[in-house]
CSV table of C-alpha atoms and ligand atoms in Angstrom, one decimal:
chain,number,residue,atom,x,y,z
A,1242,UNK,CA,-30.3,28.9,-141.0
A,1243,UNK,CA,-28.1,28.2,-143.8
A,1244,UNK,CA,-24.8,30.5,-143.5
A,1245,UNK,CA,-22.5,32.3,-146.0
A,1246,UNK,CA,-19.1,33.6,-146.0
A,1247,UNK,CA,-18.7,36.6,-148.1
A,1248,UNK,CA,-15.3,38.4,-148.8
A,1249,UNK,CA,-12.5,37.7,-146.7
A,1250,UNK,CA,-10.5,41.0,-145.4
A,1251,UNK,CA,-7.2,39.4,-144.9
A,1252,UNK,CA,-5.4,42.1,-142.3
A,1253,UNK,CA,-2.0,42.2,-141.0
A,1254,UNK,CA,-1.7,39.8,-137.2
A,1255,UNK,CA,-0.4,42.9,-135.0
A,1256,UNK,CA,1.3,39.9,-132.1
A,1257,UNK,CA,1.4,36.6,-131.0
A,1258,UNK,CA,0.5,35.0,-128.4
A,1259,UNK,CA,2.4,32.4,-126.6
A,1260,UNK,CA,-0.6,29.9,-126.6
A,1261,UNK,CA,-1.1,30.5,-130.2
A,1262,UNK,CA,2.3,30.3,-131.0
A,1263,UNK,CA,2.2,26.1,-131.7
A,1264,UNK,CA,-1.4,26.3,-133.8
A,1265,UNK,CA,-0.2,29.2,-136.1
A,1266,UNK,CA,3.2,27.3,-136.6
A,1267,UNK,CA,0.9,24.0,-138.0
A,1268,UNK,CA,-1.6,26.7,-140.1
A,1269,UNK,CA,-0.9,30.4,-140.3
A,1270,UNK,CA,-3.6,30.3,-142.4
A,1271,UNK,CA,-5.7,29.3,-139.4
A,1272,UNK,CA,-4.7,32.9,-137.6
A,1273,UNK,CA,-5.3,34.4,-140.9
A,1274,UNK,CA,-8.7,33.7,-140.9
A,1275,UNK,CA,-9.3,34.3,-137.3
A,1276,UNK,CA,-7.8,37.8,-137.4
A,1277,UNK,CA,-10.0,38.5,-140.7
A,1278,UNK,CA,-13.0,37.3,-138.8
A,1279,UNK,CA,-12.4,39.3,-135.4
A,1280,UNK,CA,-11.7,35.8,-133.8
A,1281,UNK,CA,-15.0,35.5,-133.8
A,1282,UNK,CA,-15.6,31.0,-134.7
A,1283,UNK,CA,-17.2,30.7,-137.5
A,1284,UNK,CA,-18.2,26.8,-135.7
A,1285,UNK,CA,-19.3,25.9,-132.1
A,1286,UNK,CA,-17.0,24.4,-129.8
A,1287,UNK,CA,-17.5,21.3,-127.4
A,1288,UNK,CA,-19.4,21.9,-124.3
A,1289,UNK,CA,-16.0,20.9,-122.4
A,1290,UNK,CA,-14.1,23.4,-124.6
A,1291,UNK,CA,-16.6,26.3,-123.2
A,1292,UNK,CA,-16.5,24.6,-120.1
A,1293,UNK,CA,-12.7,24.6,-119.7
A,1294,UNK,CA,-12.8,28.5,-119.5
A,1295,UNK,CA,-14.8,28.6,-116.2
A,1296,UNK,CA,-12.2,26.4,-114.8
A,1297,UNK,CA,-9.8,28.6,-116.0
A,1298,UNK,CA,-10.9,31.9,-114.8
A,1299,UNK,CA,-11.6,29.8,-111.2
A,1300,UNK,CA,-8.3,29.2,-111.4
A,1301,UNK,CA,-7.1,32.4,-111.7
A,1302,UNK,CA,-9.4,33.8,-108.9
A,1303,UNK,CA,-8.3,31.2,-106.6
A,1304,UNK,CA,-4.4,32.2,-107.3
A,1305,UNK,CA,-5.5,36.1,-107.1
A,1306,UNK,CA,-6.4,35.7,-104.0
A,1307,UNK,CA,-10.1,36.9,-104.9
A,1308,UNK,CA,-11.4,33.5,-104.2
A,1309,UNK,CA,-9.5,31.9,-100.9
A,1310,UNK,CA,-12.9,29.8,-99.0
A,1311,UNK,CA,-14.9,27.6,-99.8
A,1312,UNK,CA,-18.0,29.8,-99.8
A,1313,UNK,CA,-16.3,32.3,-101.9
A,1314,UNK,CA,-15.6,29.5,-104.4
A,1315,UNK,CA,-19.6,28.1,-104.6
A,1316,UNK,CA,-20.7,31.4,-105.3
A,1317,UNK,CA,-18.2,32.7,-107.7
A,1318,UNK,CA,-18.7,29.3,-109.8
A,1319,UNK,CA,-22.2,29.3,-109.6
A,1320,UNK,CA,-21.5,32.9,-111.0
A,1321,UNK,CA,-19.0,32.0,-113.8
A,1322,UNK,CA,-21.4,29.3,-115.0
A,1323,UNK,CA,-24.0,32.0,-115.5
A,1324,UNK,CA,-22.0,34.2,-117.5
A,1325,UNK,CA,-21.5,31.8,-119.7
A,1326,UNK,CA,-24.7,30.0,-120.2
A,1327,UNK,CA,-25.7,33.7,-120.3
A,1328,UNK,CA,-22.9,33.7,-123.5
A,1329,UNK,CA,-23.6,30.4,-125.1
A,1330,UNK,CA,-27.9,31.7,-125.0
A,1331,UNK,CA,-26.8,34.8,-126.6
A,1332,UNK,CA,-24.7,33.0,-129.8
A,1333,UNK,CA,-27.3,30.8,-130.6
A,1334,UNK,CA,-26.2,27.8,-128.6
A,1335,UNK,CA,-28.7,27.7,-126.0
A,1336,UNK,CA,-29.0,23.8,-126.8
A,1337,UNK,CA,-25.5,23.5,-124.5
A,1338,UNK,CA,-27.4,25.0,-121.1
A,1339,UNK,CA,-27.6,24.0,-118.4
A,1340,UNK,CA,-24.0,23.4,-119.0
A,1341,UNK,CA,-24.4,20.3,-116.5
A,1342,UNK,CA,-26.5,17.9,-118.5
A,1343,UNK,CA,-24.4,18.2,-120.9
A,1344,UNK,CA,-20.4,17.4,-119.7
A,1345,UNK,CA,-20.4,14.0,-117.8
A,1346,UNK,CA,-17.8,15.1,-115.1
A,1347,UNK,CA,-19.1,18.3,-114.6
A,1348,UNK,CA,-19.3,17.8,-111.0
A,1349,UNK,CA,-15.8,15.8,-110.8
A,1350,UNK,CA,-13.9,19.0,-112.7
A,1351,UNK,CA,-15.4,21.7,-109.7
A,1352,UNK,CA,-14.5,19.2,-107.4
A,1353,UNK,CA,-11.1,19.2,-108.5
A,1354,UNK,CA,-10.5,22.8,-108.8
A,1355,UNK,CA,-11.7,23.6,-105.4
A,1356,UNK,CA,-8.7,21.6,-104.2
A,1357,UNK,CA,-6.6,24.1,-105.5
A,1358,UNK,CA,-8.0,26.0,-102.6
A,1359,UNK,CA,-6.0,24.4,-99.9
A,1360,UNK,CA,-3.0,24.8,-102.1
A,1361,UNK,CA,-1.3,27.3,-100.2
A,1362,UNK,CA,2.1,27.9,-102.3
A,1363,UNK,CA,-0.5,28.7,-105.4
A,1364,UNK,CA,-1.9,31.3,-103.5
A,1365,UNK,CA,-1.0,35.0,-102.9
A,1366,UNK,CA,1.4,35.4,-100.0
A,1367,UNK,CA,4.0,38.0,-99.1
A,1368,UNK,CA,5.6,36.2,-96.4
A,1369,UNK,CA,9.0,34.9,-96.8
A,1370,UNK,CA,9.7,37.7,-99.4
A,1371,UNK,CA,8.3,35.6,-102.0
A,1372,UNK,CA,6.4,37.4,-104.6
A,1373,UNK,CA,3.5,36.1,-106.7
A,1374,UNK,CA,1.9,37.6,-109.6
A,1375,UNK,CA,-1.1,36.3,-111.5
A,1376,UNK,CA,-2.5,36.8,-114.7
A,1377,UNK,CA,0.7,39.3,-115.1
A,1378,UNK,CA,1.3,40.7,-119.2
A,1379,UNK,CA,4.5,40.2,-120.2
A,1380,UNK,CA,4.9,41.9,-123.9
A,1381,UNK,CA,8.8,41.9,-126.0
A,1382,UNK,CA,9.7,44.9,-126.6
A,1383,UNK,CA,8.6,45.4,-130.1
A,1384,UNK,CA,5.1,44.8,-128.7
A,1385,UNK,CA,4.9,41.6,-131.3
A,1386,UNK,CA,5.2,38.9,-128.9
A,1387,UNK,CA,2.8,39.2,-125.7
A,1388,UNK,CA,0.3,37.1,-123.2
A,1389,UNK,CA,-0.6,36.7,-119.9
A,1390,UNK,CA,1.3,34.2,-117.4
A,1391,UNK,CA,-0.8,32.8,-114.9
A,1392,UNK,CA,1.5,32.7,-112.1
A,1393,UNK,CA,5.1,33.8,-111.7
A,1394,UNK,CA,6.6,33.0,-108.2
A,1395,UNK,CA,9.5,35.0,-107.7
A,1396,UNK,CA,11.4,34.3,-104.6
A,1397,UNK,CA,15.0,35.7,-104.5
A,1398,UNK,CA,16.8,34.6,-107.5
A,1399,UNK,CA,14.6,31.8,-107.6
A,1400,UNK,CA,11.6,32.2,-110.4
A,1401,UNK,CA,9.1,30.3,-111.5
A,1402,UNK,CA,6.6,30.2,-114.4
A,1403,UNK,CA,3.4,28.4,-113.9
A,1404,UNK,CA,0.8,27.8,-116.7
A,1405,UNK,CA,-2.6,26.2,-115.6
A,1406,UNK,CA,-3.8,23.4,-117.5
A,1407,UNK,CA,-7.8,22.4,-117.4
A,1408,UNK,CA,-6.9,19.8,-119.8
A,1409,UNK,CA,-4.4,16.9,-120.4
A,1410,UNK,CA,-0.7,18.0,-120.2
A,1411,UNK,CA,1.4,15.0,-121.6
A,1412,UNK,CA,0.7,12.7,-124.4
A,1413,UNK,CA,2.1,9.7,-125.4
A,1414,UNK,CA,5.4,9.7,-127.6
A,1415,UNK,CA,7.8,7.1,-129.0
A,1416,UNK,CA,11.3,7.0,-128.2
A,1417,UNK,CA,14.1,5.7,-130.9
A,1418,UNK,CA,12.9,2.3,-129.5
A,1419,UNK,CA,9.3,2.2,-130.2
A,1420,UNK,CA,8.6,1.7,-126.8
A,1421,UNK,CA,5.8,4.2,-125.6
A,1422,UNK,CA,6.3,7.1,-123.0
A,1423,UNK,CA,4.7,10.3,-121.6
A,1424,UNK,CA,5.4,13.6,-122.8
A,1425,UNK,CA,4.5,17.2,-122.0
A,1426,UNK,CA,2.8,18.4,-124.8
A,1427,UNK,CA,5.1,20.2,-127.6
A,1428,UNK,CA,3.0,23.1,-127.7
A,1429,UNK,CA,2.7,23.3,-124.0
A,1430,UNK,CA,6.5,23.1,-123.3
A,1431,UNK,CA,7.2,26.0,-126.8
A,1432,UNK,CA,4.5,28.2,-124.8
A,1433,UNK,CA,6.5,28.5,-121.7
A,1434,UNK,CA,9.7,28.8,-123.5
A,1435,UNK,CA,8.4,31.9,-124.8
A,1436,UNK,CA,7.0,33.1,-121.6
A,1437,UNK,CA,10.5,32.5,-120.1
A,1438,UNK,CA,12.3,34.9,-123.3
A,1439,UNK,CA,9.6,37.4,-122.1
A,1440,UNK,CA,10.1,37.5,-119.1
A,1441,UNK,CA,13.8,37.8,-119.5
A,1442,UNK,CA,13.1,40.5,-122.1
A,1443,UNK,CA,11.4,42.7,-118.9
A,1444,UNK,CA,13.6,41.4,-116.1
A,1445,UNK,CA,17.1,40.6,-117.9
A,1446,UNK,CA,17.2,37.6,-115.8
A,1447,UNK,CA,15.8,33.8,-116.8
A,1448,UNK,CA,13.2,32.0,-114.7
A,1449,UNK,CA,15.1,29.2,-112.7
A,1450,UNK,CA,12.2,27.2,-113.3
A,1451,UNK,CA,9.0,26.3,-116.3
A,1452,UNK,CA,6.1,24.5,-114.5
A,1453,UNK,CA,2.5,23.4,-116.0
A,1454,UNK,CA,-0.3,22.4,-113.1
A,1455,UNK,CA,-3.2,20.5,-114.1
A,1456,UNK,CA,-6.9,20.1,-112.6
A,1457,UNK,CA,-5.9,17.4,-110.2
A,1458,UNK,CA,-2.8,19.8,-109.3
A,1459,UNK,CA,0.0,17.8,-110.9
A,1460,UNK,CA,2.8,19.4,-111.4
A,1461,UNK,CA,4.9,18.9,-114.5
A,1462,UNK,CA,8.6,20.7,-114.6
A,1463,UNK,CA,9.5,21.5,-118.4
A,1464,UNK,CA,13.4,21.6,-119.1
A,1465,UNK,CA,14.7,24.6,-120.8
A,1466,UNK,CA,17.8,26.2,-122.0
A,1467,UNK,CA,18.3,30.2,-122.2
A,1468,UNK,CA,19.1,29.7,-125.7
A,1469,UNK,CA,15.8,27.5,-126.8
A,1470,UNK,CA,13.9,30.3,-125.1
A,1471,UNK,CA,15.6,33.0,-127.5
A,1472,UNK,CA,15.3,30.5,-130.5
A,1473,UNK,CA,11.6,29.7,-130.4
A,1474,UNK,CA,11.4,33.9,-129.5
A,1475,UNK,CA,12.9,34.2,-133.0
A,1476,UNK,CA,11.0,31.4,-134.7
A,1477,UNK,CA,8.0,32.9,-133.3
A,1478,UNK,CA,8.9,36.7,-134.5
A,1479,UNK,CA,9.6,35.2,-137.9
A,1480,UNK,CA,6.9,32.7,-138.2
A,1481,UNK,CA,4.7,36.4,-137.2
A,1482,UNK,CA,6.2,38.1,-140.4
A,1483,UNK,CA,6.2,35.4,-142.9
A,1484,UNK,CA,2.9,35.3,-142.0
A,1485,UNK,CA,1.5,39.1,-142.5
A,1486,UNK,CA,4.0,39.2,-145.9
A,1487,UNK,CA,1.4,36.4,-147.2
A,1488,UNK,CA,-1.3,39.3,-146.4
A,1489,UNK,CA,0.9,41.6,-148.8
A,1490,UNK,CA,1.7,39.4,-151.4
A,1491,UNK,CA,-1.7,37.7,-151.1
A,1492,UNK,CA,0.2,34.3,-152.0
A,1493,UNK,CA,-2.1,32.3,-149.2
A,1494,UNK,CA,-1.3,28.3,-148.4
A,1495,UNK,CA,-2.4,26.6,-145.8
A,1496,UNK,CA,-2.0,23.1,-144.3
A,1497,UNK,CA,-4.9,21.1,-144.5
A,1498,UNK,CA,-4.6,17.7,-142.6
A,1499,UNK,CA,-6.6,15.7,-139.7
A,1500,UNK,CA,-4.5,17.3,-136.7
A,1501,UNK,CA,-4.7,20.8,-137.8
A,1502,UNK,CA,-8.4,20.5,-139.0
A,1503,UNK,CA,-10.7,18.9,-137.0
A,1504,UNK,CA,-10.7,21.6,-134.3
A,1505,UNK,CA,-9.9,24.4,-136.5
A,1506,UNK,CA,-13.2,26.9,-135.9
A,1507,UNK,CA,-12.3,28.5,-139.5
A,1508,UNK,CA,-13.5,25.5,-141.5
A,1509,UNK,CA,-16.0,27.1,-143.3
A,1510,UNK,CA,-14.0,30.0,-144.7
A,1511,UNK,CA,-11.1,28.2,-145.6
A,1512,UNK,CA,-11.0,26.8,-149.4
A,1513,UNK,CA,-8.3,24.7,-148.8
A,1514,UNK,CA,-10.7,22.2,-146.6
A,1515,UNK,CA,-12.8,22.9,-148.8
A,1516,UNK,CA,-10.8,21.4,-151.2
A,1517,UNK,CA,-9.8,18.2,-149.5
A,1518,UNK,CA,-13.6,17.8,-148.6
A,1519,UNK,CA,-13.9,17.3,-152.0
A,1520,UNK,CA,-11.8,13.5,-151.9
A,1521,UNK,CA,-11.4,13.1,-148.4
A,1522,UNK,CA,-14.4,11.5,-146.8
A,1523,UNK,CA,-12.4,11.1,-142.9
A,1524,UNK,CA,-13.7,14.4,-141.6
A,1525,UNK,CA,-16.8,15.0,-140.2
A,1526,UNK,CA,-18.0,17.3,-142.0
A,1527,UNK,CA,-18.7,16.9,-146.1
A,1528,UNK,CA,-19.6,19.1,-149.1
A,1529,UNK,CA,-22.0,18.4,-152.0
A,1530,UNK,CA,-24.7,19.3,-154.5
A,1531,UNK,CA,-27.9,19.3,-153.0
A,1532,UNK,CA,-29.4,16.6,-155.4
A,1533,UNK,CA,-32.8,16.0,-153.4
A,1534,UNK,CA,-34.2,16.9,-150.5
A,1535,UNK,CA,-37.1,14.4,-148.4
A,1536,UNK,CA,-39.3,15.0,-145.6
A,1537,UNK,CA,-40.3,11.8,-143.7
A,1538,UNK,CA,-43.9,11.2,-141.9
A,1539,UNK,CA,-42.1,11.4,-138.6
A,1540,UNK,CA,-41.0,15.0,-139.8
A,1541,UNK,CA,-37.5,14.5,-140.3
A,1542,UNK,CA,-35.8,15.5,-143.2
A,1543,UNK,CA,-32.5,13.5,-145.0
A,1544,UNK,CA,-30.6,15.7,-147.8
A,1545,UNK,CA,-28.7,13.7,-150.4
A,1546,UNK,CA,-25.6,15.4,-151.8
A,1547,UNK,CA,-23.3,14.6,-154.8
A,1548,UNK,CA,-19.2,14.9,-154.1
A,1549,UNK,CA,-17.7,14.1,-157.3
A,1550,UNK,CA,-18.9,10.0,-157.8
A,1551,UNK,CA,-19.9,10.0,-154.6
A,1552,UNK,CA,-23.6,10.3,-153.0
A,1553,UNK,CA,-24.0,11.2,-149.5
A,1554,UNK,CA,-27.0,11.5,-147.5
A,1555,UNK,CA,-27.0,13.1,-144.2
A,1556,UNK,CA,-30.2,12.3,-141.9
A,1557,UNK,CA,-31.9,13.9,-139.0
A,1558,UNK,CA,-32.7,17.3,-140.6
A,1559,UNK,CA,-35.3,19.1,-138.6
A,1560,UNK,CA,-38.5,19.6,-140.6
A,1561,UNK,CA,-38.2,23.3,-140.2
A,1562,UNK,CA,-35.2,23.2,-142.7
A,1563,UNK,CA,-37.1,21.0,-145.2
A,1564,UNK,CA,-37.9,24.7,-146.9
A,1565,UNK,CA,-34.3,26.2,-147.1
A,1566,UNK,CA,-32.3,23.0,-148.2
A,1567,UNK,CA,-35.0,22.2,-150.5
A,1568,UNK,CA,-35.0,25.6,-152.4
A,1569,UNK,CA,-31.0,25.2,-152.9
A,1570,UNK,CA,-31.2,22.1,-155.3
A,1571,UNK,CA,-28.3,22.3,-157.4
A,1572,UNK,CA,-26.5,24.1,-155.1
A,1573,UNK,CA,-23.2,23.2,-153.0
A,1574,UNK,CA,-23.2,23.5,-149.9
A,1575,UNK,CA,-21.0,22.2,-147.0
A,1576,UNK,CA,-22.3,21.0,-143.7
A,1577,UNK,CA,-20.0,20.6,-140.6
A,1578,UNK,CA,-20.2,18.5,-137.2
A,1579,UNK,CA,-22.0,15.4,-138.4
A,1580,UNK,CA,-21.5,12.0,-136.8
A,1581,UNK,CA,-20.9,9.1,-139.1
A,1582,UNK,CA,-23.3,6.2,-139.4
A,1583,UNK,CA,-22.2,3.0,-139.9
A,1584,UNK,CA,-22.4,2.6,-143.4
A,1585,UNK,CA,-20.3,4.8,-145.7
A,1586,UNK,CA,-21.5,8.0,-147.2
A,1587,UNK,CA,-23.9,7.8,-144.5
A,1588,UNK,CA,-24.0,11.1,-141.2
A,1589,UNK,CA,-26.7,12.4,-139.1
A,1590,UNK,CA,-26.9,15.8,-137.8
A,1591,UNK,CA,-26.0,16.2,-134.1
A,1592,UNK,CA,-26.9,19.7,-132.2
A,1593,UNK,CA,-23.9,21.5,-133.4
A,1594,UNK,CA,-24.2,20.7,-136.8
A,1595,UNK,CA,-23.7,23.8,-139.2
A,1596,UNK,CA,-24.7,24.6,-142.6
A,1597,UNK,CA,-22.3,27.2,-145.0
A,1598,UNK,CA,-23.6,28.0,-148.8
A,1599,UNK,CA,-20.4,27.5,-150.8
A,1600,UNK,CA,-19.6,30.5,-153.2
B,314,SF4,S1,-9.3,24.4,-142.0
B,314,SF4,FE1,-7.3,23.4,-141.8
B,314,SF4,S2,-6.1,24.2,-143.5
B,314,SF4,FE2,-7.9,25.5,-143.2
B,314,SF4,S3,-7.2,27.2,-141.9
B,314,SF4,FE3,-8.1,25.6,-140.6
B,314,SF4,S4,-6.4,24.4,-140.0
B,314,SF4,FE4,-5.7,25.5,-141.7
């Protein structure tokens, strides 16, 4: 099926979250588009993307208390896998189940979260007067700032913030040196500065302490000062009404490069990409005039496009779509999720490969 966009209903962003506090800072126009769309993707994401939220709500079941055995956890992952297949069958993305064929450390990634089962301290427990909350909202008190912590451990005077991570944590940076070293991830550490102003904003105290726990139950301690906390707050209030004024004043921009891209689910809807598609040939995804259209004896079909002086042919077609790119000759169109073939100008289709009519 070949998709269109129609009109775009820009509408105002009513909060941010915390964990979308670093993306919309690199593109607002990115949360634009996802507010105007219901933050429904226009695009697939990777099997491990989908993936990464069963380990996510394990997690949270494990530190709720709802899963504590081992039984508990084979059943309630078995169970969490279903929804989702269920999910990914209903969207049209049936070609991801079973889930398990397709991630290579499916089984490594289960194994690793039921460890967080003998993990006492990230577990419920009201011994000691120590207090832990999971999944708790914390909103400022305008209501424009707002998410859920995942854990907040909160023994005496003593508190402490704990995000869950499913992915990587740090990254590698460079110091005034050049030499390489390990860093939590910016948008991890501005994410827990904001849950720490929110949680002052509830409590009128700080948390004594930011941490971030990956699958393999690392934990990473992120510094913080009481005043960074309130100065991201601020950044992130103001980055949330710069952002609807655009709506207002309809005056859009956006920030098209590599980083903010290549994951952003809005791709097809945004005519700034669509814009640098036009020269820029790194992406994997291209636009063109359908210029021809063939269907080979083994039933695949190749569609050749024109971008500017440059032809492109992208191979692997299915037969069954012989019909609808043939019948848009002359047309532009823009295709997403290819993978690039050796030679230049050259992509084949891969299963979550997407077609959008341009306007
Ligand atoms: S495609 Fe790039 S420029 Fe456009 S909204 Fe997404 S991140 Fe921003």
């Amino acid at each position: 099926m070949i998709n269109k966009i129609g009109d775009i209903h820009f509408k105002n962003i009513k909060r941010i979250s915390p964990s979308q506090f670093y993306s919309m800072k690199n593109c607002a126009y990115k949360s634009l588009l996802a507010e105007a769309f219901d933050k429904k993707p226009l695009l697939p994401v990777s099997p491990n993307a989908y993936f990464g939220t069963v380990l996510h709500k394990m997690l949270e079941l494990i530190t709720k208390g709802v899963v504590q055995n081992e039984d508990d956890f084979n059943v309630e992952f078995d169970n969490q896998v279903q929804i989702l297949e269920n999910d990914l069958q209903n969207n049209g993305f049936g070609f991801f189940v079973p889930l398990k064929n397709q991630l290579q450390n499916f089984g490594l990634k289960k194994i690793q979260i039921k460890k967080h089962l003998r993990n006492e301290p990230t577990q419920q427990n009201s011994s000691q007067n120590v207090n832990y909350f999971s999944e708790k909202w914390f909103e400022s008190k305008d209501k424009l700032i707002g998410g859920k912590i995942d854990l907040v451990i909160e023994n005496g005077n003593d508190v402490e913030i704990v995000d869950f991570k499913t992915g990587a944590i740090t990254q590698d940076c460079l110091d005034d040196e050049g030499d390489i070293y390990l860093d939590v991830k910016a948008e991890y550490k501005e994410q827990l500065l904001l849950y720490a102003y929110l949680y002052f904003e509830n409590t009128s105290q700080f948390p004594t302490r930011l941490s971030l726990v990956d699958l393999a139950k690392q934990k990473f301690s992120v510094e913080f000062s009481q005043e960074e906390c309130k100065a991201v707050f601020d950044e992130a209030k103001n980055l949330l009404k710069t952002t609807n004024d655009r709506v207002t004043t309809k005056t859009f921009s956006a920030n098209p490069k590599e980083e903010n891209c290549k994951y952003c689910l809005y791709r097809p809807a945004c005519s700034f990409f669509q814009q640098k598609l036009e020269t820029d040939f790194s992406f994997n995804d291209v636009l063109g005039e359908i210029k021809d259209v063939k269907k080979f004896q083994n039933g695949n079909v190749s569609v050749f496009l024109q971008n500017g002086n440059n032809s492109l042919t992208i191979k692997n077609f299915a037969s069954e779509r012989f019909d609808e790119l043939n019948n848009r000759r002359n047309k532009t169109i823009s295709i997403y999720n290819l993978r690039k073939e050796a030679i230049d100008f050259v992509y084949s289709t891969t299963k979550i490969t997407m077609i959008y009519e341009c306007p």
